[in-house]
Amino acid sequence: MADTMQFDLVSPERSLASLKATAVLIPGAEGDMTAMPMHAPTITTLRPGLLKVESPEGNSEYVVTGGFAEIGVEGLSVLAEKAIPTGELTREQLDTLIEEARSAHQAAVDNEQHDLVSDAAKLLADMEALGTHIGL
């Protein structure tokens, strides 16, 4: 059994990580999951949350707002809508993410898109809880 797997994290703005990882905690839309070497091939959508990476070089965390994760034979690739290392996240950036979520929720309510209201409310709650979780 392999001890590490290739892990890559990219967002539209930049490539954030490309390294060997021993485990990656993924905030999946259907629930958190941990990918480890030799994991069964899987594709999942991401919800807003913390993506945590364990590697021989040390652990790291990233705030992600959504996207996709593909676990394959070669490793794990995460394509995030937005991703920011937690050490780089500022209160202003978090406030912007929360405001975007709040606007999406209000737009769903105003347009009577009942199927989207609960999704938008969940997004807003996730973004607000994220700040508390990482201490911002």
PDB file of C-alpha atoms in Angstrom:
ATOM      1  CA  MET A   1       0.000   0.000   0.000  1.00  0.00           C
ATOM      2  CA  ALA A   2       1.345   3.431  -0.921  1.00  0.00           C
ATOM      3  CA  ASP A   3       2.052   5.907   1.894  1.00  0.00           C
ATOM      4  CA  THR A   4       1.285   9.041  -0.126  1.00  0.00           C
ATOM      5  CA  MET A   5      -0.746  10.188  -3.101  1.00  0.00           C
ATOM      6  CA  GLN A   6      -0.412  13.141  -5.434  1.00  0.00           C
ATOM      7  CA  PHE A   7      -2.584  16.078  -4.353  1.00  0.00           C
ATOM      8  CA  ASP A   8      -3.314  19.093  -6.546  1.00  0.00           C
ATOM      9  CA  LEU A   9      -5.478  22.092  -5.657  1.00  0.00           C
ATOM     10  CA  VAL A  10      -6.287  24.734  -8.249  1.00  0.00           C
ATOM     11  CA  SER A  11      -8.675  27.650  -8.476  1.00  0.00           C
ATOM     12  CA  PRO A  12      -9.342  29.997 -11.385  1.00  0.00           C
ATOM     13  CA  GLU A  13      -6.863  32.460  -9.876  1.00  0.00           C
ATOM     14  CA  ARG A  14      -3.911  30.122  -9.269  1.00  0.00           C
ATOM     15  CA  SER A  15      -2.485  26.728  -8.440  1.00  0.00           C
ATOM     16  CA  LEU A  16      -2.402  26.505  -4.647  1.00  0.00           C
ATOM     17  CA  ALA A  17      -0.839  23.105  -3.998  1.00  0.00           C
ATOM     18  CA  SER A  18       0.885  20.243  -5.760  1.00  0.00           C
ATOM     19  CA  LEU A  19       2.425  17.805  -3.306  1.00  0.00           C
ATOM     20  CA  LYS A  20       2.451  14.305  -1.887  1.00  0.00           C
ATOM     21  CA  ALA A  21      -0.254  13.871   0.762  1.00  0.00           C
ATOM     22  CA  THR A  22      -1.068  11.134   3.244  1.00  0.00           C
ATOM     23  CA  ALA A  23      -4.698  12.240   3.742  1.00  0.00           C
ATOM     24  CA  VAL A  24      -7.023  15.021   2.580  1.00  0.00           C
ATOM     25  CA  LEU A  25     -10.257  15.936   4.373  1.00  0.00           C
ATOM     26  CA  ILE A  26     -12.737  17.140   1.752  1.00  0.00           C
ATOM     27  CA  PRO A  27     -15.858  19.192   2.565  1.00  0.00           C
ATOM     28  CA  GLY A  28     -18.116  17.242   0.221  1.00  0.00           C
ATOM     29  CA  ALA A  29     -21.610  18.418  -0.650  1.00  0.00           C
ATOM     30  CA  GLU A  30     -23.009  15.167   0.749  1.00  0.00           C
ATOM     31  CA  GLY A  31     -20.752  15.246   3.826  1.00  0.00           C
ATOM     32  CA  ASP A  32     -17.098  15.345   4.764  1.00  0.00           C
ATOM     33  CA  MET A  33     -14.860  12.616   3.442  1.00  0.00           C
ATOM     34  CA  THR A  34     -11.200  11.736   3.821  1.00  0.00           C
ATOM     35  CA  ALA A  35      -9.216  10.654   0.793  1.00  0.00           C
ATOM     36  CA  MET A  36      -6.139   8.531   1.409  1.00  0.00           C
ATOM     37  CA  PRO A  37      -3.775   6.633  -0.865  1.00  0.00           C
ATOM     38  CA  MET A  38      -5.511   3.765  -2.677  1.00  0.00           C
ATOM     39  CA  HIS A  39      -8.968   5.344  -2.159  1.00  0.00           C
ATOM     40  CA  ALA A  40     -11.676   4.115  -4.502  1.00  0.00           C
ATOM     41  CA  PRO A  41     -12.113   6.400  -7.524  1.00  0.00           C
ATOM     42  CA  THR A  42     -14.714   9.048  -6.701  1.00  0.00           C
ATOM     43  CA  ILE A  43     -15.923  12.426  -7.903  1.00  0.00           C
ATOM     44  CA  THR A  44     -17.752  14.746  -5.521  1.00  0.00           C
ATOM     45  CA  THR A  45     -18.898  18.342  -5.447  1.00  0.00           C
ATOM     46  CA  LEU A  46     -17.596  20.588  -2.694  1.00  0.00           C
ATOM     47  CA  ARG A  47     -19.536  22.733  -0.267  1.00  0.00           C
ATOM     48  CA  PRO A  48     -18.024  25.777   1.441  1.00  0.00           C
ATOM     49  CA  GLY A  49     -15.653  24.682   4.164  1.00  0.00           C
ATOM     50  CA  LEU A  50     -12.128  23.742   5.134  1.00  0.00           C
ATOM     51  CA  LEU A  51     -10.073  21.419   2.992  1.00  0.00           C
ATOM     52  CA  LYS A  52      -7.362  19.914   5.241  1.00  0.00           C
ATOM     53  CA  VAL A  53      -4.209  18.336   3.851  1.00  0.00           C
ATOM     54  CA  GLU A  54      -1.858  16.057   5.775  1.00  0.00           C
ATOM     55  CA  SER A  55       1.545  15.510   4.193  1.00  0.00           C
ATOM     56  CA  PRO A  56       5.047  14.451   5.228  1.00  0.00           C
ATOM     57  CA  GLU A  57       6.075  18.138   4.944  1.00  0.00           C
ATOM     58  CA  GLY A  58       3.333  19.245   7.370  1.00  0.00           C
ATOM     59  CA  ASN A  59      -0.372  19.982   7.463  1.00  0.00           C
ATOM     60  CA  SER A  60      -2.184  22.785   5.637  1.00  0.00           C
ATOM     61  CA  GLU A  61      -5.732  24.108   5.417  1.00  0.00           C
ATOM     62  CA  TYR A  62      -7.608  25.958   2.697  1.00  0.00           C
ATOM     63  CA  VAL A  63     -10.965  27.701   2.689  1.00  0.00           C
ATOM     64  CA  VAL A  64     -12.951  26.554  -0.357  1.00  0.00           C
ATOM     65  CA  THR A  65     -16.297  27.900  -1.503  1.00  0.00           C
ATOM     66  CA  GLY A  66     -17.293  25.074  -3.827  1.00  0.00           C
ATOM     67  CA  GLY A  67     -16.015  23.116  -6.804  1.00  0.00           C
ATOM     68  CA  PHE A  68     -15.183  19.477  -7.487  1.00  0.00           C
ATOM     69  CA  ALA A  69     -12.824  16.827  -6.156  1.00  0.00           C
ATOM     70  CA  GLU A  70     -11.712  13.866  -8.236  1.00  0.00           C
ATOM     71  CA  ILE A  71     -10.060  10.967  -6.480  1.00  0.00           C
ATOM     72  CA  GLY A  72      -8.348   8.702  -8.973  1.00  0.00           C
ATOM     73  CA  VAL A  73      -5.681   6.064  -9.273  1.00  0.00           C
ATOM     74  CA  GLU A  74      -2.984   8.737  -9.542  1.00  0.00           C
ATOM     75  CA  GLY A  75      -4.191  10.812  -6.570  1.00  0.00           C
ATOM     76  CA  LEU A  76      -6.587  13.643  -5.789  1.00  0.00           C
ATOM     77  CA  SER A  77      -7.326  16.757  -7.822  1.00  0.00           C
ATOM     78  CA  VAL A  78      -9.472  19.555  -6.417  1.00  0.00           C
ATOM     79  CA  LEU A  79     -10.865  22.228  -8.718  1.00  0.00           C
ATOM     80  CA  ALA A  80     -12.175  24.922  -6.385  1.00  0.00           C
ATOM     81  CA  GLU A  81     -14.411  27.867  -7.295  1.00  0.00           C
ATOM     82  CA  LYS A  82     -12.373  29.878  -4.793  1.00  0.00           C
ATOM     83  CA  ALA A  83      -9.614  28.630  -2.514  1.00  0.00           C
ATOM     84  CA  ILE A  84      -7.559  30.579  -0.001  1.00  0.00           C
ATOM     85  CA  PRO A  85      -4.953  29.214   2.420  1.00  0.00           C
ATOM     86  CA  THR A  86      -6.355  29.844   5.909  1.00  0.00           C
ATOM     87  CA  GLY A  87      -3.159  31.678   6.864  1.00  0.00           C
ATOM     88  CA  GLU A  88      -3.785  34.178   4.062  1.00  0.00           C
ATOM     89  CA  LEU A  89      -7.525  34.707   4.662  1.00  0.00           C
ATOM     90  CA  THR A  90      -8.351  38.164   5.979  1.00  0.00           C
ATOM     91  CA  ARG A  91     -11.487  39.317   7.744  1.00  0.00           C
ATOM     92  CA  GLU A  92     -12.267  41.498   4.716  1.00  0.00           C
ATOM     93  CA  GLN A  93     -12.075  38.496   2.358  1.00  0.00           C
ATOM     94  CA  LEU A  94     -14.333  36.482   4.638  1.00  0.00           C
ATOM     95  CA  ASP A  95     -16.796  39.383   4.853  1.00  0.00           C
ATOM     96  CA  THR A  96     -16.856  39.507   1.036  1.00  0.00           C
ATOM     97  CA  LEU A  97     -17.583  35.752   0.828  1.00  0.00           C
ATOM     98  CA  ILE A  98     -20.369  36.126   3.399  1.00  0.00           C
ATOM     99  CA  GLU A  99     -21.857  39.104   1.549  1.00  0.00           C
ATOM    100  CA  GLU A 100     -21.827  37.156  -1.742  1.00  0.00           C
ATOM    101  CA  ALA A 101     -23.663  34.290  -0.020  1.00  0.00           C
ATOM    102  CA  ARG A 102     -26.128  36.727   1.562  1.00  0.00           C
ATOM    103  CA  SER A 103     -26.817  38.317  -1.843  1.00  0.00           C
ATOM    104  CA  ALA A 104     -27.385  34.904  -3.458  1.00  0.00           C
ATOM    105  CA  HIS A 105     -29.851  34.013  -0.693  1.00  0.00           C
ATOM    106  CA  GLN A 106     -31.735  37.304  -1.017  1.00  0.00           C
ATOM    107  CA  ALA A 107     -31.907  36.951  -4.809  1.00  0.00           C
ATOM    108  CA  ALA A 108     -33.419  33.471  -4.445  1.00  0.00           C
ATOM    109  CA  VAL A 109     -35.998  34.799  -1.959  1.00  0.00           C
ATOM    110  CA  ASP A 110     -36.826  37.872  -4.081  1.00  0.00           C
ATOM    111  CA  ASN A 111     -37.247  35.791  -7.241  1.00  0.00           C
ATOM    112  CA  GLU A 112     -39.336  33.206  -5.395  1.00  0.00           C
ATOM    113  CA  GLN A 113     -36.957  30.451  -6.429  1.00  0.00           C
ATOM    114  CA  HIS A 114     -38.094  28.178  -3.619  1.00  0.00           C
ATOM    115  CA  ASP A 115     -35.868  25.316  -4.723  1.00  0.00           C
ATOM    116  CA  LEU A 116     -32.789  27.567  -4.391  1.00  0.00           C
ATOM    117  CA  VAL A 117     -33.698  29.344  -1.135  1.00  0.00           C
ATOM    118  CA  SER A 118     -32.682  26.472   1.152  1.00  0.00           C
ATOM    119  CA  ASP A 119     -29.425  25.920  -0.797  1.00  0.00           C
ATOM    120  CA  ALA A 120     -28.607  29.619  -0.551  1.00  0.00           C
ATOM    121  CA  ALA A 121     -29.455  29.675   3.157  1.00  0.00           C
ATOM    122  CA  LYS A 122     -27.141  26.706   3.728  1.00  0.00           C
ATOM    123  CA  LEU A 123     -24.350  28.454   1.803  1.00  0.00           C
ATOM    124  CA  LEU A 124     -24.793  31.571   3.930  1.00  0.00           C
ATOM    125  CA  ALA A 125     -24.758  29.568   7.170  1.00  0.00           C
ATOM    126  CA  ASP A 126     -21.635  27.655   6.061  1.00  0.00           C
ATOM    127  CA  MET A 127     -19.775  30.861   5.233  1.00  0.00           C
ATOM    128  CA  GLU A 128     -20.711  32.512   8.542  1.00  0.00           C
ATOM    129  CA  ALA A 129     -19.705  29.414  10.526  1.00  0.00           C
ATOM    130  CA  LEU A 130     -16.408  29.197   8.688  1.00  0.00           C
ATOM    131  CA  GLY A 131     -15.211  32.495  10.133  1.00  0.00           C
ATOM    132  CA  THR A 132     -15.975  31.335  13.658  1.00  0.00           C
ATOM    133  CA  HIS A 133     -14.239  28.016  13.043  1.00  0.00           C
ATOM    134  CA  ILE A 134     -10.971  29.581  11.873  1.00  0.00           C
ATOM    135  CA  GLY A 135     -11.080  32.395  14.407  1.00  0.00           C
ATOM    136  CA  LEU A 136     -11.893  35.407  12.201  1.00  0.00           C
TER     137      LEU A 136
END
